[in-house]
Amino acid sequence: MNRHTPGRHDGEAKIRYLDGDFQVITPGSYVRCAVTGKAIPLDELRYWNVDLQEAYADPDAALTRHKQIKDQA
């Protein structure tokens, strides 16, 4: 989604995370990191977990979640 698209939605998007891609279910300009709570603009979204359907702000957040899941097992 282009930030300058007329009629864009500025709220939080609802996303379906797929392998290597994602699908916008409800339009918005960002999603929240499941670890940090940080808003991630959709055009900067690079890290997510398909099984958990979660987005991560950066590789450190993704690794943190991976370790949390491993510790629970």
CSV table of C-alpha atoms in Angstrom, one decimal:
chain,number,residue,atom,x,y,z
A,1,MET,CA,0.0,0.0,0.0
A,2,ASN,CA,1.4,3.4,-1.0
A,3,ARG,CA,1.4,5.9,1.9
A,4,HIS,CA,0.2,8.5,-0.5
A,5,THR,CA,-2.7,6.6,-1.9
A,6,PRO,CA,-5.8,8.8,-1.8
A,7,GLY,CA,-8.4,7.4,0.6
A,8,ARG,CA,-5.8,5.3,2.4
A,9,HIS,CA,-6.6,4.0,5.9
A,10,ASP,CA,-4.4,5.3,8.7
A,11,GLY,CA,-5.4,2.8,11.3
A,12,GLU,CA,-4.1,-0.7,12.1
A,13,ALA,CA,-4.4,-3.2,9.3
A,14,LYS,CA,-5.6,-6.8,9.7
A,15,ILE,CA,-3.2,-9.2,7.9
A,16,ARG,CA,-3.1,-12.8,7.0
A,17,TYR,CA,0.6,-13.8,7.1
A,18,LEU,CA,1.6,-16.3,4.4
A,19,ASP,CA,4.9,-18.0,3.4
A,20,GLY,CA,6.9,-15.2,1.9
A,21,ASP,CA,4.0,-12.8,1.6
A,22,PHE,CA,1.0,-11.4,3.4
A,23,GLN,CA,-2.6,-10.6,2.5
A,24,VAL,CA,-4.4,-7.5,3.7
A,25,ILE,CA,-7.7,-8.4,5.2
A,26,THR,CA,-8.7,-5.0,6.6
A,27,PRO,CA,-6.9,-2.0,5.1
A,28,GLY,CA,-4.6,0.1,7.3
A,29,SER,CA,-1.2,1.7,7.3
A,30,TYR,CA,0.5,-0.4,9.9
A,31,VAL,CA,0.5,-3.6,12.1
A,32,ARG,CA,1.8,-4.0,15.7
A,33,CYS,CA,4.8,-6.0,16.6
A,34,ALA,CA,3.7,-8.9,18.8
A,35,VAL,CA,6.8,-8.6,21.0
A,36,THR,CA,7.4,-4.8,21.3
A,37,GLY,CA,4.0,-3.3,20.5
A,38,LYS,CA,5.7,-1.0,18.0
A,39,ALA,CA,3.7,0.1,15.0
A,40,ILE,CA,5.2,-1.3,11.8
A,41,PRO,CA,4.3,0.5,8.6
A,42,LEU,CA,3.2,-2.1,6.0
A,43,ASP,CA,5.9,-1.0,3.6
A,44,GLU,CA,8.5,-1.9,6.2
A,45,LEU,CA,7.0,-5.2,7.3
A,46,ARG,CA,9.7,-7.9,6.8
A,47,TYR,CA,9.3,-10.4,9.7
A,48,TRP,CA,6.4,-12.5,10.7
A,49,ASN,CA,5.4,-15.9,11.9
A,50,VAL,CA,2.9,-17.8,9.7
A,51,ASP,CA,1.9,-20.3,12.4
A,52,LEU,CA,1.3,-17.7,15.1
A,53,GLN,CA,0.0,-15.1,12.6
A,54,GLU,CA,2.2,-12.4,14.3
A,55,ALA,CA,4.3,-9.6,13.0
A,56,TYR,CA,7.7,-8.5,14.3
A,57,ALA,CA,9.4,-5.2,14.1
A,58,ASP,CA,12.9,-6.5,13.5
A,59,PRO,CA,15.0,-9.7,13.6
A,60,ASP,CA,15.6,-9.3,17.4
A,61,ALA,CA,11.9,-9.3,18.1
A,62,ALA,CA,11.4,-12.4,16.0
A,63,LEU,CA,14.3,-14.1,17.8
A,64,THR,CA,12.8,-13.1,21.2
A,65,ARG,CA,9.5,-14.7,20.3
A,66,HIS,CA,11.2,-17.8,19.0
A,67,LYS,CA,13.0,-18.2,22.3
A,68,GLN,CA,9.8,-17.7,24.2
A,69,ILE,CA,8.1,-20.4,22.3
A,70,LYS,CA,11.0,-22.8,22.7
A,71,ASP,CA,11.1,-22.2,26.4
A,72,GLN,CA,7.4,-23.0,26.7
A,73,ALA,CA,7.9,-26.4,25.0
